[in-house]
Coordinates of C-alpha atoms in Angstrom, one line a residue:
M1 CA -8.3 17.0 26.1
R2 CA -9.3 20.7 25.4
A3 CA -12.8 21.9 27.4
D4 CA -12.7 24.5 24.3
L5 CA -12.4 21.8 21.6
F6 CA -14.4 19.7 24.2
A7 CA -17.2 21.9 23.6
A8 CA -17.0 23.2 20.1
H9 CA -17.1 19.8 19.1
A10 CA -19.6 19.0 21.1
A11 CA -21.8 22.1 19.6
L12 CA -21.1 21.3 16.3
S13 CA -22.0 18.8 13.2
R14 CA -22.9 18.4 9.7
R15 CA -25.8 17.6 11.1
S16 CA -26.7 20.4 13.3
A17 CA -24.3 23.6 11.6
L18 CA -26.4 25.1 8.9
G19 CA -29.6 23.4 10.1
L20 CA -29.0 22.3 6.6
A21 CA -29.5 18.3 4.7
G22 CA -27.8 16.8 2.0
A23 CA -24.5 16.0 0.7
A24 CA -24.3 19.5 0.0
A25 CA -25.0 21.8 3.2
L26 CA -23.4 18.8 5.5
G27 CA -19.8 19.5 3.2
V28 CA -20.2 23.1 3.3
A29 CA -21.4 22.6 8.3
G30 CA -17.0 22.7 9.0
L31 CA -15.3 21.7 5.4
A32 CA -14.9 25.2 4.1
G33 CA -13.8 27.1 6.9
A34 CA -13.0 26.8 10.3
S35 CA -15.4 26.2 13.0
P36 CA -14.6 27.7 17.0
A37 CA -12.0 25.5 17.4
A38 CA -9.8 25.2 14.3
A39 CA -10.0 29.7 15.1
T40 CA -8.2 28.7 17.9
G41 CA -6.1 25.6 18.2
P42 CA -2.9 25.1 16.8
R43 CA -3.5 23.7 13.1
G44 CA 0.5 23.2 11.2
G45 CA 2.9 25.4 9.2
G46 CA 1.3 26.7 5.9
G47 CA 1.3 25.1 2.5
G48 CA 2.9 27.9 1.6
D49 CA 5.2 28.2 -0.9
A50 CA 7.4 23.9 0.3
G51 CA 9.7 23.1 -2.8
G52 CA 7.2 25.1 -4.9
Y53 CA 4.0 23.5 -4.2
D54 CA 1.5 25.9 -2.7
D55 CA -2.4 26.6 -1.5
E56 CA -3.7 28.2 -4.6
M57 CA -7.6 26.8 -5.6
F58 CA -7.4 25.7 -8.9
D59 CA -8.6 27.4 -11.9
V60 CA -12.5 25.6 -11.1
A61 CA -14.2 26.7 -14.7
S62 CA -11.4 25.6 -16.6
A63 CA -11.2 22.2 -14.8
E64 CA -15.0 21.8 -15.5
G65 CA -14.8 23.3 -19.3
G66 CA -11.9 20.0 -19.4
G67 CA -8.4 21.7 -18.0
W68 CA -6.7 18.0 -16.9
A69 CA -7.8 15.9 -19.5
P70 CA -6.4 14.4 -21.9
S71 CA -4.1 12.5 -18.5
R72 CA -0.4 11.6 -18.5
Y73 CA -1.7 8.9 -19.2
G74 CA -3.2 9.4 -22.5
A75 CA -7.6 10.2 -23.3
G76 CA -9.8 7.0 -22.0
D77 CA -7.7 6.3 -19.6
Q78 CA -9.5 4.6 -17.3
R79 CA -6.9 3.7 -14.5
G80 CA -5.4 6.5 -13.6
T81 CA -2.3 6.5 -11.0
F82 CA -2.6 2.1 -11.0
N83 CA -1.2 2.5 -14.7
E84 CA 2.0 2.8 -12.8
V85 CA 1.7 -0.6 -10.5
T86 CA 3.0 -2.7 -13.1
A87 CA 4.8 -6.7 -13.1
A88 CA 7.5 -4.7 -12.2
T89 CA 6.4 -2.5 -9.5
T90 CA 4.9 -5.9 -8.2
A91 CA 8.3 -7.8 -8.4
A92 CA 10.4 -5.4 -6.9
A93 CA 7.3 -4.7 -3.8
L94 CA 7.7 -8.5 -3.0
Q95 CA 11.6 -8.0 -2.9
L96 CA 11.3 -6.6 0.4
L97 CA 10.4 -9.9 1.4
A98 CA 13.1 -12.0 0.4
D99 CA 16.1 -12.5 2.3
G100 CA 13.9 -15.1 4.7
G101 CA 12.7 -13.0 7.4
P102 CA 9.0 -14.1 9.8
V103 CA 6.5 -12.1 7.7
R104 CA 3.0 -11.0 9.5
T105 CA 0.2 -10.0 8.0
Y106 CA -1.4 -6.6 8.8
N107 CA -5.3 -6.3 8.2
L108 CA -5.1 -2.7 7.2
G109 CA -9.1 -1.7 7.5
E110 CA -11.3 -1.4 10.5
L111 CA -14.1 -3.6 11.5
M112 CA -17.4 -2.9 10.9
T113 CA -19.8 -2.5 13.2
N114 CA -23.8 -1.5 12.6
G115 CA -23.7 2.9 13.2
F116 CA -19.9 3.4 12.3
P117 CA -20.3 6.6 12.1
A118 CA -20.3 8.2 8.3
F119 CA -20.2 11.0 6.5
Q120 CA -23.9 12.3 6.4
T121 CA -25.7 12.0 3.0
E122 CA -29.1 11.5 1.3
P123 CA -29.6 8.7 1.3
P124 CA -27.3 8.4 4.2
R125 CA -24.6 5.4 4.1
V126 CA -25.0 3.5 6.8
Y127 CA -23.7 0.2 7.6
E128 CA -27.1 -1.9 8.9
Q129 CA -26.5 -5.6 9.5
R130 CA -29.1 -8.6 10.2
L131 CA -28.5 -12.0 10.7
T132 CA -30.9 -14.4 9.3
V133 CA -32.3 -17.1 10.1
T134 CA -33.2 -20.7 8.3
G135 CA -34.1 -23.5 9.9
Y136 CA -34.0 -23.7 13.5
Q137 CA -35.8 -21.3 16.7
P138 CA -33.9 -18.5 17.3
P139 CA -33.1 -17.0 20.8
A140 CA -36.1 -14.9 23.0
G141 CA -35.3 -11.6 21.6
F142 CA -34.5 -12.1 17.5
V143 CA -36.9 -11.5 15.4
E144 CA -38.2 -8.3 18.0
G145 CA -34.2 -7.2 17.5
G146 CA -34.0 -7.1 14.2
G147 CA -33.0 -10.2 13.8
I148 CA -34.9 -12.5 10.4
L149 CA -36.3 -16.0 10.5
Q150 CA -36.7 -17.1 7.2
T151 CA -38.4 -20.9 8.5
T152 CA -38.4 -23.0 11.6
T153 CA -38.2 -25.8 8.9
P154 CA -34.5 -27.0 8.0
L155 CA -34.5 -28.1 4.6
G156 CA -34.3 -31.1 3.4
A157 CA -34.4 -35.1 5.1
N158 CA -30.2 -33.9 6.1
K159 CA -32.3 -31.0 8.1
V160 CA -29.5 -28.3 7.0
S161 CA -29.6 -24.2 8.0
I162 CA -29.3 -21.2 6.9
H163 CA -26.6 -18.0 8.4
E164 CA -27.0 -14.9 6.2
E165 CA -26.6 -11.3 6.8
R166 CA -28.7 -9.1 6.0
F167 CA -29.0 -5.2 5.7
P168 CA -32.5 -3.1 4.7
Q169 CA -31.5 -0.2 5.0
G170 CA -29.2 -1.0 2.3
Y171 CA -25.2 -0.6 1.5
T172 CA -22.8 1.1 0.2
Y173 CA -19.1 1.2 0.2
Q174 CA -18.3 4.5 0.1
I175 CA -18.5 3.5 4.5
V176 CA -15.8 2.3 7.1
T177 CA -12.5 1.6 5.4
Q178 CA -13.1 2.1 1.8
L179 CA -11.5 3.0 -1.6
D180 CA -12.5 6.2 -3.7
G181 CA -12.3 5.4 -7.1
L182 CA -12.1 8.0 -10.0
N183 CA -15.7 8.1 -11.0
H184 CA -16.4 9.4 -7.1
L185 CA -16.0 12.6 -6.9
G186 CA -15.5 16.1 -10.0
V187 CA -15.7 18.9 -11.0
G188 CA -19.0 20.4 -11.6
A189 CA -20.1 17.6 -14.1
T190 CA -16.7 16.9 -15.1
F191 CA -14.7 13.8 -13.8
Y192 CA -11.3 11.9 -13.9
N193 CA -9.7 12.4 -17.9
G194 CA -12.2 13.8 -18.6
F195 CA -15.5 12.5 -18.9
Q196 CA -18.5 13.6 -18.1
G197 CA -21.2 12.6 -15.7
P198 CA -24.3 13.4 -18.4
D199 CA -22.6 10.3 -20.7
I200 CA -21.5 7.8 -17.6
A201 CA -23.6 8.4 -15.4
T202 CA -27.1 5.9 -15.0
P203 CA -29.4 3.8 -12.9
T204 CA -27.3 1.4 -11.4
G205 CA -23.7 3.2 -11.8
T206 CA -21.3 4.5 -14.0
S207 CA -21.0 2.8 -17.0
K208 CA -16.4 4.3 -16.8
L209 CA -14.3 4.6 -14.7
G210 CA -16.6 2.2 -12.6
N211 CA -14.0 -0.7 -9.5
E212 CA -14.6 -2.5 -13.0
H213 CA -11.2 -0.5 -14.2
M214 CA -9.6 -1.1 -10.8
G215 CA -8.4 -4.8 -10.8
P216 CA -5.9 -6.4 -7.5
V217 CA -2.7 -4.5 -6.4
V218 CA -0.4 -5.8 -4.8
T219 CA 2.7 -3.4 -4.4
R220 CA 4.8 -1.2 -2.2
G221 CA 3.7 0.5 0.9
V222 CA 6.0 3.2 3.0
L223 CA 4.0 4.6 6.2
L224 CA 3.7 7.6 7.2
D225 CA 3.7 8.3 10.7
V226 CA 2.9 11.9 11.5
L227 CA 1.5 10.8 15.1
G228 CA 4.6 9.4 15.9
L229 CA 6.7 11.8 14.6
K230 CA 4.5 13.9 16.7
L231 CA 5.3 12.5 20.3
E232 CA 9.2 11.3 19.6
E233 CA 8.6 15.5 18.3
G234 CA 6.6 16.2 21.8
A235 CA 5.2 18.6 19.9
G236 CA 1.9 19.4 22.1
D237 CA 0.3 21.5 20.2
A238 CA -0.1 19.0 17.4
L239 CA -2.0 16.9 19.6
S240 CA -4.7 15.8 21.0
E241 CA -6.5 12.5 22.8
S242 CA -9.5 10.3 22.6
A243 CA -12.0 10.4 25.1
D244 CA -10.2 6.4 26.0
G245 CA -6.5 8.6 26.9
D246 CA -5.6 7.6 23.2
P247 CA -3.1 10.3 21.9
V248 CA -4.1 11.5 18.2
L249 CA -2.7 14.5 16.4
L250 CA -4.2 17.7 17.2
D251 CA -9.0 17.7 15.1
N252 CA -7.9 20.1 12.8
Y253 CA -3.6 19.8 12.4
R254 CA -2.9 20.5 8.7
I255 CA 0.1 18.2 8.6
T256 CA 2.4 20.0 6.2
I257 CA 4.9 18.2 3.3
A258 CA 7.9 19.0 6.4
D259 CA 6.4 16.8 8.3
L260 CA 5.7 13.9 5.4
E261 CA 9.4 14.4 4.7
A262 CA 10.6 14.2 8.4
A263 CA 8.4 11.0 9.1
A264 CA 9.7 9.7 5.6
E265 CA 13.0 10.5 7.1
R266 CA 11.6 8.9 10.9
G267 CA 10.4 5.5 8.7
G268 CA 13.3 5.1 6.3
T269 CA 12.1 4.6 3.6
G270 CA 13.2 6.6 1.3
D271 CA 12.0 8.1 -1.7
I272 CA 7.8 8.0 -2.7
R273 CA 7.9 6.0 -6.6
P274 CA 5.7 5.5 -8.8
G275 CA 3.8 3.1 -8.0
D276 CA 3.6 3.2 -4.2
V277 CA 1.0 3.3 -1.8
V278 CA 0.8 6.3 1.0
L279 CA -0.6 5.8 3.6
L280 CA -0.6 8.4 6.1
R281 CA -1.2 8.1 10.2
T282 CA -2.9 10.3 12.4
G283 CA -4.7 7.9 15.1
W284 CA -7.7 9.8 14.4
N285 CA -9.6 5.5 14.6
R286 CA -9.1 6.0 18.2
I287 CA -12.0 7.9 18.8
A288 CA -14.5 6.8 16.1
R289 CA -17.1 4.4 18.6
S290 CA -16.2 6.7 21.2
D291 CA -16.4 9.7 19.5
P292 CA -18.6 9.8 16.5
E293 CA -19.1 14.6 16.9
R294 CA -15.7 14.7 16.6
Y295 CA -14.9 11.9 14.7
L296 CA -17.4 13.9 11.9
T297 CA -16.6 17.1 13.0
Q298 CA -12.5 17.8 12.0
E299 CA -9.8 16.0 11.7
P300 CA -6.8 15.9 11.2
G301 CA -5.3 16.2 6.6
I302 CA -3.2 17.9 4.6
Y303 CA -3.7 20.1 2.1
L304 CA -3.2 21.3 -1.3
A305 CA 0.3 22.3 -1.6
E306 CA 1.0 18.1 0.3
S307 CA -1.9 17.5 -2.0
R308 CA 1.0 19.1 -5.1
Y309 CA 4.0 17.5 -3.7
L310 CA 2.9 14.2 -3.3
A311 CA 0.5 13.5 -6.6
D312 CA 4.4 15.1 -8.4
R313 CA 5.4 11.0 -7.2
R314 CA 2.7 8.9 -9.1
P315 CA 2.1 7.1 -6.5
A316 CA -1.4 4.5 -6.7
I317 CA -2.9 5.1 -3.8
I318 CA -2.9 8.1 -0.8
G319 CA -4.6 7.3 2.5
S320 CA -5.1 7.9 6.0
D321 CA -6.9 7.1 8.9
T322 CA -9.6 9.9 8.9
W323 CA -12.3 9.4 7.5
G324 CA -12.3 11.7 4.8
L325 CA -7.6 12.4 4.6
E326 CA -7.6 15.8 3.7
V327 CA -7.6 17.9 6.2
L328 CA -11.0 20.0 7.6
G329 CA -12.0 23.4 10.2
N330 CA -8.7 24.5 9.3
P331 CA -8.3 28.3 8.9
V332 CA -7.0 27.5 5.7
V333 CA -9.2 25.6 4.6
E334 CA -11.4 27.3 1.9
A335 CA -12.8 24.6 -0.7
V336 CA -15.2 21.7 -0.3
F337 CA -13.1 18.6 -1.1
P338 CA -10.4 20.4 -3.0
V339 CA -7.4 17.9 -1.8
H340 CA -10.4 14.6 -3.6
Q341 CA -10.4 17.0 -6.8
E342 CA -6.4 17.3 -6.7
L343 CA -5.8 14.0 -7.1
L344 CA -8.8 12.0 -8.2
V345 CA -9.9 13.9 -11.1
K346 CA -6.3 16.3 -11.5
N347 CA -4.0 13.0 -10.9
G348 CA -6.0 10.6 -11.1
I349 CA -4.4 9.3 -7.7
R350 CA -7.7 7.6 -5.8
I351 CA -8.5 8.1 -2.4
G352 CA -7.8 5.4 0.3
E353 CA -9.9 6.6 4.4
G354 CA -10.2 4.4 7.4
V355 CA -6.9 3.1 6.5
I356 CA -5.4 1.5 9.9
T357 CA -2.1 1.3 10.6
D358 CA -1.2 1.3 14.6
G359 CA -0.3 -2.6 13.7
L360 CA 2.2 -1.2 10.9
A361 CA 3.5 0.9 13.7
E362 CA 4.0 -0.8 16.1
D363 CA 6.3 -2.7 15.0
G364 CA 7.9 -0.4 13.4
V365 CA 7.4 -1.2 10.0
F366 CA 7.1 1.3 7.1
E367 CA 8.1 0.0 4.1
F368 CA 5.7 -3.1 3.4
V369 CA 4.0 -5.1 0.3
Y370 CA 0.3 -3.8 -0.3
V371 CA -2.5 -5.9 -1.1
T372 CA -6.1 -4.4 -2.6
T373 CA -8.4 -6.6 -4.7
P374 CA -11.2 -3.9 -4.1
Q375 CA -14.9 -5.0 -4.9
Y376 CA -15.1 -6.5 -8.2
A377 CA -18.5 -3.7 -8.9
Q378 CA -19.5 -3.0 -12.5
G379 CA -19.5 0.9 -11.9
A380 CA -19.2 1.1 -8.7
T381 CA -17.4 4.5 -6.5
A382 CA -15.7 2.6 -3.8
G383 CA -14.3 -0.7 -2.2
N384 CA -13.8 -1.2 0.6
A385 CA -12.8 -4.1 1.1
P386 CA -10.3 -4.6 3.8
P387 CA -6.6 -4.3 2.6
A388 CA -3.5 -5.2 3.7
A389 CA 0.2 -5.4 4.5
L390 CA 2.7 -8.4 4.6
G391 CA 5.9 -6.6 6.0
Q392 CA 8.6 -8.2 8.3
P393 CA 8.2 -6.3 12.4
G394 CA 11.5 -4.8 13.9
R395 CA 13.2 -4.5 10.4
R396 CA 13.7 -0.9 8.1
H397 CA 14.0 -1.7 4.4
R398 CA 16.3 0.5 3.6
R399 CA 15.7 1.7 -0.4
R400 CA 17.5 -0.3 -2.4
H401 CA 17.0 2.0 -5.5
G402 CA 16.5 5.4 -6.6

């Protein structure tokens, strides 16, 4: 990694950049505008007028006033582009595996470990798991290290002992690998399909747009391996590396429409279809544990033109191996999470974050069956049950229909 980029990453964090706490302040530092690293580092091509898609900021007042409602799926809809995943869509996806060849199941989730880095809010997003013990004396230092001893006495004459986990510091679905719901981000008080925050917010969740409206999803998945593409092209100005020397996209690299189309061509996946799940590979997951400060300060990703290009194809989910999908710290960025607003609020497209696709890329599996079962939690804003992919290593599924 370049010394100037490393110095900028080490010096800048969302918590320290402006000396402010809370989601709003943290969101501004490094999200809108550029850090020193962003100003000097390559940033990828601009959205420009690529195929008629541009980076013009949407009319915030119009969006907040209901200009994006009703959605294409009708007033009152709470599923967004999950409506595109039909029985026929699922059946077509399963046909990818119909030739009887060997099928590998890929875990697309990041390993959940204590202290995993997360966007800072108050109360904080934390994952701190603790073990509870019932029925025996745990080892020395167990309680001092945060373990919870219920009792050393086993239950009943048959001496039942028990292990369970607890989260004394709290818990959130908005951490590690996650699928953002349509109630996660809004424009002011306005959320997907015109639902108003004051009408749907309750102390325990939202009365509309919650996880209970997701349901299991089985559909075609498409991997757009932008990291693999740039390595193959020898595009050094788009690349960096982790502390362990693993290649990653440059910290503030803007993935362009041309990149998306070239990655699709490279993978032989054909057109993105309604109901597909589109996953972007940047390699950014490789620095989460080794350099959490850098991981959270910036990230490679798409911006408004690319989000509009993808949204027009009506995928069920757009996901990435980064923590926030959209490019951060790039000079082109002029707002806080506008891609989230375009996808979630305007188009009803859920966002996958921290989706790990290295195994798929290593096996050359760019088209696969995507499976997810988000937590069936009323009013929740995300699910962090890891999705899975079913694919056939070594075989590239060419598109079977338009």
